[in-house]
Tab-separated table of C-alpha atoms in Angstrom:
chain	number	residue	atom	x	y	z
A	13	MET	CA	-39.977	-30.193	-8.659
A	14	THR	CA	-41.584	-26.676	-8.849
A	15	GLY	CA	-44.996	-26.285	-7.497
A	16	PHE	CA	-47.319	-23.932	-5.887
A	17	THR	CA	-50.509	-23.768	-3.483
A	18	VAL	CA	-53.369	-21.339	-3.551
A	19	ASP	CA	-54.235	-19.450	-0.378
A	20	PRO	CA	-57.693	-20.722	0.675
A	21	TRP	CA	-58.997	-17.183	1.364
A	22	ASP	CA	-60.605	-15.162	-1.361
A	23	PRO	CA	-58.035	-12.825	-2.909
A	24	GLY	CA	-60.405	-9.723	-2.167
A	25	TYR	CA	-59.164	-10.249	1.497
A	26	ALA	CA	-55.584	-10.202	2.775
A	27	ALA	CA	-53.968	-13.665	3.007
A	28	ALA	CA	-54.461	-15.492	6.301
A	29	LEU	CA	-50.774	-15.264	6.951
A	30	ALA	CA	-49.246	-11.976	5.760
A	31	VAL	CA	-46.098	-12.268	3.900
A	32	GLU	CA	-44.611	-9.806	6.175
A	33	ALA	CA	-44.993	-12.242	8.914
A	34	LEU	CA	-43.056	-14.946	7.241
A	35	SER	CA	-40.088	-12.705	6.899
A	36	GLU	CA	-40.273	-11.621	10.553
A	37	LEU	CA	-39.925	-15.048	11.880
A	38	GLY	CA	-37.487	-14.851	14.934
A	39	THR	CA	-37.151	-11.088	14.665
A	40	THR	CA	-40.275	-9.872	16.683
A	41	SER	CA	-39.521	-7.425	19.611
A	42	ALA	CA	-42.357	-8.739	21.535
A	43	GLU	CA	-41.732	-9.938	25.162
A	44	LEU	CA	-42.156	-13.763	25.138
A	45	ILE	CA	-42.426	-16.140	28.018
A	46	LEU	CA	-42.728	-19.523	26.501
A	47	ASP	CA	-42.632	-21.902	29.431
A	48	VAL	CA	-46.048	-21.114	30.869
A	49	GLU	CA	-47.478	-24.487	30.173
A	50	ARG	CA	-44.273	-26.477	29.304
A	51	PRO	CA	-40.624	-25.807	28.728
A	52	ALA	CA	-39.754	-24.191	25.669
A	53	ALA	CA	-37.415	-26.823	24.416
A	54	ASP	CA	-40.323	-29.353	24.862
A	55	TRP	CA	-42.979	-27.738	22.801
A	56	LYS	CA	-45.278	-30.017	20.871
A	57	PRO	CA	-48.885	-29.974	19.557
A	58	VAL	CA	-51.444	-30.205	22.453
A	59	ARG	CA	-54.728	-32.103	22.106
A	60	PRO	CA	-57.255	-31.645	24.928
A	61	GLY	CA	-57.431	-34.650	27.137
A	62	PRO	CA	-60.504	-36.692	28.093
A	63	GLY	CA	-61.042	-34.772	31.383
A	64	VAL	CA	-61.981	-31.484	29.505
A	65	ASP	CA	-65.303	-30.708	27.778
A	66	ALA	CA	-66.370	-27.766	25.505
A	67	PRO	CA	-68.443	-25.186	27.500
A	68	ASP	CA	-72.165	-25.557	27.327
A	69	THR	CA	-72.588	-22.103	26.176
A	70	LEU	CA	-70.283	-19.891	24.215
A	71	LEU	CA	-71.060	-16.294	23.568
A	72	VAL	CA	-69.453	-14.883	20.299
A	73	ALA	CA	-69.172	-11.000	20.122
A	74	ASP	CA	-68.138	-8.916	17.082
A	75	GLY	CA	-68.538	-5.391	15.853
A	76	VAL	CA	-68.580	-3.760	12.404
A	77	ARG	CA	-67.957	-0.189	11.263
A	78	ARG	CA	-68.515	1.905	8.164
A	79	ILE	CA	-67.556	5.410	6.973
A	80	ASP	CA	-70.748	7.057	5.762
A	81	ALA	CA	-69.114	10.245	4.544
A	82	ARG	CA	-65.961	12.276	4.980
A	83	VAL	CA	-66.738	15.547	6.484
A	84	TRP	CA	-65.064	19.026	7.337
A	85	VAL	CA	-65.799	20.594	10.715
A	86	SER	CA	-65.482	24.255	10.994
A	87	ASP	CA	-66.399	26.968	13.735
A	88	ALA	CA	-66.303	30.832	13.722
A	89	ASP	CA	-63.502	30.689	16.395
A	90	ALA	CA	-61.329	28.092	14.442
A	91	PRO	CA	-58.902	29.343	11.976
A	92	MET	CA	-59.665	26.749	9.353
A	93	PRO	CA	-62.060	23.644	8.962
A	94	LEU	CA	-60.704	20.274	10.126
A	95	PRO	CA	-61.442	16.983	8.348
A	96	GLY	CA	-63.492	14.170	9.998
A	97	ILE	CA	-65.640	11.219	9.309
A	98	ALA	CA	-69.348	10.493	9.901
A	99	ALA	CA	-69.404	6.709	10.624
A	100	SER	CA	-71.862	4.113	11.640
A	101	PHE	CA	-70.949	1.144	13.773
A	102	ALA	CA	-72.677	-1.854	15.519
A	103	ALA	CA	-71.921	-4.607	18.019
A	104	GLY	CA	-73.680	-7.868	18.655
A	105	ILE	CA	-73.593	-11.085	20.587
A	106	VAL	CA	-74.429	-14.499	19.455
A	107	ARG	CA	-75.227	-17.367	21.913
A	108	CYS	CA	-73.971	-20.779	20.752
A	109	GLY	CA	-75.205	-23.954	22.569
A	110	PRO	CA	-76.282	-27.420	22.014
A	111	GLY	CA	-79.516	-26.322	20.295
A	112	GLY	CA	-77.752	-24.075	17.821
A	113	ALA	CA	-77.087	-20.403	17.615
A	114	ASP	CA	-79.168	-17.478	18.286
A	115	LEU	CA	-78.854	-13.711	18.415
A	116	ALA	CA	-78.617	-12.507	22.070
A	117	ALA	CA	-78.052	-8.714	21.726
A	118	ILE	CA	-77.389	-6.035	19.128
A	119	GLU	CA	-76.717	-2.382	19.391
A	120	ILE	CA	-76.111	0.427	16.833
A	121	GLY	CA	-74.127	3.539	17.300
A	122	ARG	CA	-73.274	6.743	14.874
A	123	SER	CA	-70.537	9.304	15.402
A	124	LEU	CA	-69.160	12.264	13.858
A	125	ILE	CA	-65.386	12.075	14.661
A	126	SER	CA	-62.937	15.022	14.097
A	127	ALA	CA	-59.912	16.384	16.071
A	128	SER	CA	-62.064	19.723	16.386
A	129	PRO	CA	-63.469	20.532	19.833
A	130	TYR	CA	-66.411	21.869	17.964
A	131	ALA	CA	-67.702	18.790	16.249
A	132	PRO	CA	-71.436	19.039	16.586
A	133	GLU	CA	-74.230	16.535	16.859
A	134	VAL	CA	-75.623	16.022	13.627
A	135	LYS	CA	-79.339	15.145	13.277
A	136	THR	CA	-80.336	13.818	9.803
A	137	ALA	CA	-83.764	12.492	8.671
A	138	HIS	CA	-82.607	9.027	9.186
A	139	ALA	CA	-80.013	9.017	12.041
A	140	VAL	CA	-78.307	11.022	14.623
A	141	TYR	CA	-74.470	11.249	14.640
A	142	ARG	CA	-72.961	12.160	17.985
A	143	PRO	CA	-69.738	13.957	18.266
A	144	GLY	CA	-66.417	12.033	18.839
A	145	ARG	CA	-63.066	13.323	19.292
A	146	ALA	CA	-59.734	11.972	17.603
A	147	ALA	CA	-56.095	12.892	18.744
A	148	ASP	CA	-55.441	14.536	15.263
A	149	SER	CA	-56.719	14.949	11.852
A	150	SER	CA	-54.934	12.041	10.158
A	151	MET	CA	-57.015	9.259	8.596
A	152	GLU	CA	-55.264	6.796	10.970
A	153	GLU	CA	-56.205	8.704	14.163
A	154	LEU	CA	-59.824	9.182	12.844
A	155	SER	CA	-60.027	5.409	12.185
A	156	LEU	CA	-58.531	4.499	15.653
A	157	ALA	CA	-61.073	6.888	17.332
A	158	LEU	CA	-63.825	4.995	15.404
A	159	GLN	CA	-62.425	1.522	16.465
A	160	ARG	CA	-62.369	2.645	20.057
A	161	GLN	CA	-65.979	3.526	20.034
A	162	VAL	CA	-66.628	0.026	18.364
A	163	THR	CA	-64.702	-1.734	21.114
A	164	GLN	CA	-66.312	0.372	23.875
A	165	LEU	CA	-69.822	-0.525	22.527
A	166	GLU	CA	-68.787	-4.314	22.414
A	167	VAL	CA	-67.616	-4.000	26.172
A	168	ASP	CA	-70.840	-2.257	27.202
A	169	LEU	CA	-72.864	-4.833	25.482
A	170	ALA	CA	-71.119	-7.804	26.935
A	171	VAL	CA	-71.158	-6.409	30.415
A	172	ARG	CA	-75.051	-5.647	30.293
A	173	HIS	CA	-75.673	-9.031	28.723
A	174	ARG	CA	-73.444	-11.249	30.987
A	175	ALA	CA	-74.720	-9.600	34.182
A	176	GLY	CA	-74.931	-12.515	36.760
A	177	THR	CA	-73.437	-15.244	34.370
A	178	SER	CA	-69.894	-16.577	33.755
A	179	ASP	CA	-70.491	-17.821	30.178
A	180	LEU	CA	-67.231	-17.910	28.151
A	181	LEU	CA	-67.239	-14.944	25.745
A	182	LEU	CA	-65.315	-15.118	22.465
A	183	VAL	CA	-64.575	-11.539	20.914
A	184	ASP	CA	-63.571	-11.411	17.323
A	185	GLY	CA	-60.143	-9.619	17.298
A	186	PRO	CA	-57.473	-8.909	19.697
A	187	LEU	CA	-58.469	-8.827	23.469
A	188	ARG	CA	-56.821	-5.316	23.898
A	189	GLY	CA	-59.333	-2.935	25.648
A	190	ARG	CA	-61.213	-5.896	26.901
A	191	THR	CA	-58.809	-7.719	29.239
A	192	HIS	CA	-60.815	-6.660	32.310
A	193	LEU	CA	-63.804	-8.835	31.148
A	194	PRO	CA	-63.906	-12.121	33.016
A	195	ASN	CA	-63.813	-15.465	31.169
A	196	THR	CA	-63.209	-13.855	27.746
A	197	VAL	CA	-60.924	-14.785	24.984
A	198	GLY	CA	-59.768	-12.752	21.921
A	199	TYR	CA	-59.937	-14.565	18.494
A	200	ILE	CA	-57.469	-13.474	15.673
A	201	LYS	CA	-57.802	-15.054	12.354
A	202	THR	CA	-55.287	-12.933	10.286
A	203	HIS	CA	-51.543	-13.012	11.250
A	204	HIS	CA	-49.646	-9.794	10.511
A	205	THR	CA	-46.622	-10.677	12.719
A	206	ALA	CA	-45.050	-14.059	13.664
A	207	TYR	CA	-44.345	-13.668	17.336
A	208	LEU	CA	-42.836	-17.040	18.026
A	209	PRO	CA	-39.131	-18.025	17.370
A	210	PRO	CA	-38.400	-20.625	14.682
A	211	PRO	CA	-38.513	-23.802	16.775
A	212	GLN	CA	-41.934	-22.891	18.449
A	213	SER	CA	-43.144	-21.445	15.156
A	214	ALA	CA	-42.596	-24.950	13.554
A	215	VAL	CA	-44.895	-26.519	16.133
A	216	VAL	CA	-47.713	-24.117	14.829
A	217	SER	CA	-47.033	-25.466	11.384
A	218	ALA	CA	-47.201	-29.076	12.615
A	219	LEU	CA	-50.566	-28.715	14.307
A	220	ALA	CA	-53.374	-30.989	13.176
A	221	PRO	CA	-56.971	-29.870	13.128
A	222	GLY	CA	-58.280	-29.766	16.758
A	223	GLU	CA	-54.814	-29.312	18.219
A	224	ARG	CA	-53.191	-26.191	19.764
A	225	THR	CA	-49.779	-25.032	20.782
A	226	PRO	CA	-48.658	-24.621	24.461
A	227	VAL	CA	-49.885	-21.484	26.069
A	228	PHE	CA	-47.332	-18.632	26.162
A	229	LEU	CA	-47.204	-15.086	27.660
A	230	MET	CA	-46.579	-12.270	25.309
A	231	GLY	CA	-46.180	-8.562	25.606
A	232	THR	CA	-46.147	-5.715	23.187
A	233	SER	CA	-47.744	-2.439	24.481
A	234	TRP	CA	-49.852	-4.635	26.512
A	235	ARG	CA	-49.490	-8.257	27.998
A	236	ARG	CA	-51.678	-11.311	27.452
A	237	HIS	CA	-51.610	-15.077	27.392
A	238	ALA	CA	-51.849	-16.592	23.796
A	239	TRP	CA	-52.010	-19.807	21.954
A	240	TYR	CA	-52.391	-20.964	18.406
A	241	VAL	CA	-55.144	-23.547	17.249
A	242	ARG	CA	-55.725	-25.182	13.906
A	243	LEU	CA	-59.272	-25.496	12.558
A	244	PRO	CA	-60.421	-28.194	10.133
A	245	VAL	CA	-59.032	-27.372	6.715
A	246	ARG	CA	-58.221	-28.985	3.490
A	247	SER	CA	-55.441	-26.487	2.352
A	248	SER	CA	-51.830	-27.200	2.814
A	249	THR	CA	-50.606	-23.638	2.549
A	250	PRO	CA	-48.486	-22.295	5.449
A	251	TRP	CA	-50.686	-21.743	8.711
A	252	ALA	CA	-53.876	-22.560	6.766
A	253	GLY	CA	-56.643	-22.818	9.298
A	254	ILE	CA	-54.555	-21.358	12.067
A	255	ALA	CA	-56.066	-18.873	14.541
A	256	ARG	CA	-54.557	-17.030	17.582
A	257	CYS	CA	-56.380	-16.873	20.809
A	258	GLU	CA	-55.593	-14.366	23.672
A	259	ALA	CA	-56.605	-14.350	27.391
A	260	SER	CA	-55.827	-12.228	30.293
A	261	ALA	CA	-52.269	-12.001	31.491
A	262	GLU	CA	-53.768	-12.187	35.113
A	263	LEU	CA	-54.959	-15.701	34.737
A	264	GLU	CA	-53.003	-18.507	36.570
A	265	PRO	CA	-51.285	-21.112	34.370
A	266	ALA	CA	-53.679	-23.756	35.289
A	267	GLN	CA	-56.699	-21.600	34.539
A	268	VAL	CA	-55.564	-20.394	31.180
A	269	THR	CA	-54.470	-23.864	30.148
A	270	ARG	CA	-57.920	-25.285	30.918
A	271	LEU	CA	-59.464	-22.348	29.047
A	272	ALA	CA	-57.286	-23.107	26.009
A	273	ASP	CA	-58.312	-26.638	26.086
A	274	GLU	CA	-62.089	-25.866	26.406
A	275	LEU	CA	-62.007	-23.405	23.540
A	276	THR	CA	-59.904	-25.942	21.264
A	277	LEU	CA	-62.858	-28.369	21.703
A	278	ALA	CA	-65.378	-25.714	20.958
A	279	LEU	CA	-64.073	-23.992	17.970
A	280	PRO	CA	-63.863	-26.792	15.227
A	281	PRO	CA	-67.691	-27.290	15.128
A	282	LEU	CA	-68.004	-23.540	14.504
A	283	ALA	CA	-65.505	-23.361	11.700
A	284	GLY	CA	-66.483	-21.661	8.444
A	285	VAL	CA	-66.839	-23.721	5.127
A	286	ASP	CA	-65.055	-22.473	2.069
A	287	TYR	CA	-68.123	-22.679	-0.259
A	288	LYS	CA	-70.047	-20.230	2.049
A	289	ASP	CA	-67.234	-17.957	3.324
A	290	PRO	CA	-64.191	-16.726	1.526
A	291	ARG	CA	-62.251	-16.565	4.949
A	292	ALA	CA	-62.917	-20.087	5.952
A	293	PRO	CA	-62.227	-21.743	8.180
A	294	GLN	CA	-60.964	-19.059	10.572
A	295	ASN	CA	-64.019	-16.820	9.930
A	296	LEU	CA	-66.372	-18.855	12.352
A	297	VAL	CA	-69.913	-19.448	11.272
A	298	PRO	CA	-71.433	-17.281	14.112
A	299	ILE	CA	-69.051	-14.572	13.323
A	300	GLY	CA	-69.693	-14.566	9.742
A	301	GLY	CA	-73.548	-14.622	10.232
A	302	LEU	CA	-73.327	-11.861	12.917
A	303	GLU	CA	-71.266	-9.672	10.608
A	304	LYS	CA	-73.909	-9.818	7.833
A	305	LEU	CA	-76.644	-9.077	10.268
A	306	LEU	CA	-74.799	-6.137	11.789
A	307	ARG	CA	-74.077	-4.535	8.393
A	308	HIS	CA	-77.670	-4.902	7.473
A	309	HIS	CA	-78.656	-3.052	10.652
A	310	LEU	CA	-76.150	-0.277	9.799
A	311	GLY	CA	-78.781	0.867	7.110
A	312	ASP	CA	-78.472	1.945	3.428
A	313	PRO	CA	-75.093	3.905	2.869
A	314	ARG	CA	-76.400	5.808	-0.012
A	315	LEU	CA	-79.544	6.933	2.027
A	316	LEU	CA	-77.356	8.023	4.924
A	317	TYR	CA	-74.948	9.719	2.700
A	318	ARG	CA	-77.739	11.805	1.112
A	319	ALA	CA	-79.230	12.622	4.346
A	320	LEU	CA	-75.849	13.837	5.754
A	321	ARG	CA	-75.419	16.102	2.658
A	322	THR	CA	-78.808	17.503	3.177
A	323	ALA	CA	-78.251	18.172	6.716
A	324	SER	CA	-74.843	19.983	5.999
A	325	GLN	CA	-76.901	22.476	3.782
A	326	GLU	CA	-79.523	23.295	6.403
């Protein structure tokens, strides 16, 4: 019988599991050590045991970015102007505990990014854009330079806010650039590459809500522990409700296994709901709320664009 299922995410977003990932099953070049927690041939869904509890406090960090204007940077000593971007970005932390969730910290940054060494500080009537440097003038490199600034702002905010505490920190996105932060887990909700071989990938598909895969070690351009977890979901599409978590490669197996169990218990109550969020359930409620708040704090893009144009003519 012919049939079909509808991906639960809003079509305005990429599918939770990219079609490219399905075609790459078993062909990834990533380094994989599958027997961190149990032998690769004995993989099966893991449900945290009675001796493990969710953390009392979970900190959730996220960052947003927005290009306010495309610009050209010129100087009398330069042969020709170079393209750049004027961008706004923000990072914040939400504290989740028994009493609910509350905003713990928020910070805003603005930057004018270009490959030119002459990029100026731009002062407008509404904001100041500090100079930032990109490796070259391609849009990809300009975007990467902006993302590095967002990540650094998240790191700085987390270090300042967690001074003297050991609260578990969940960062939205890969852990890259933040592996040095203690007791920190990266949270990835969209899957562009299927890293696991077919036998272990089948375990991901077999997960029930509240279960995870065994922990494994993976390496691409950097190394980290990882595991997959399924959140509460009604859809039957491939990998619906599946998120990947990442932790430092420096952790001992017993440490990362306990961390995976604690987070597997902590995540389901925070799962997004489809009538409120088009990326539910992977887009956790505190992440979705924080994203909206951060974007609000970026300011009116039309106002900032006009202010940048005015500043460029002065």
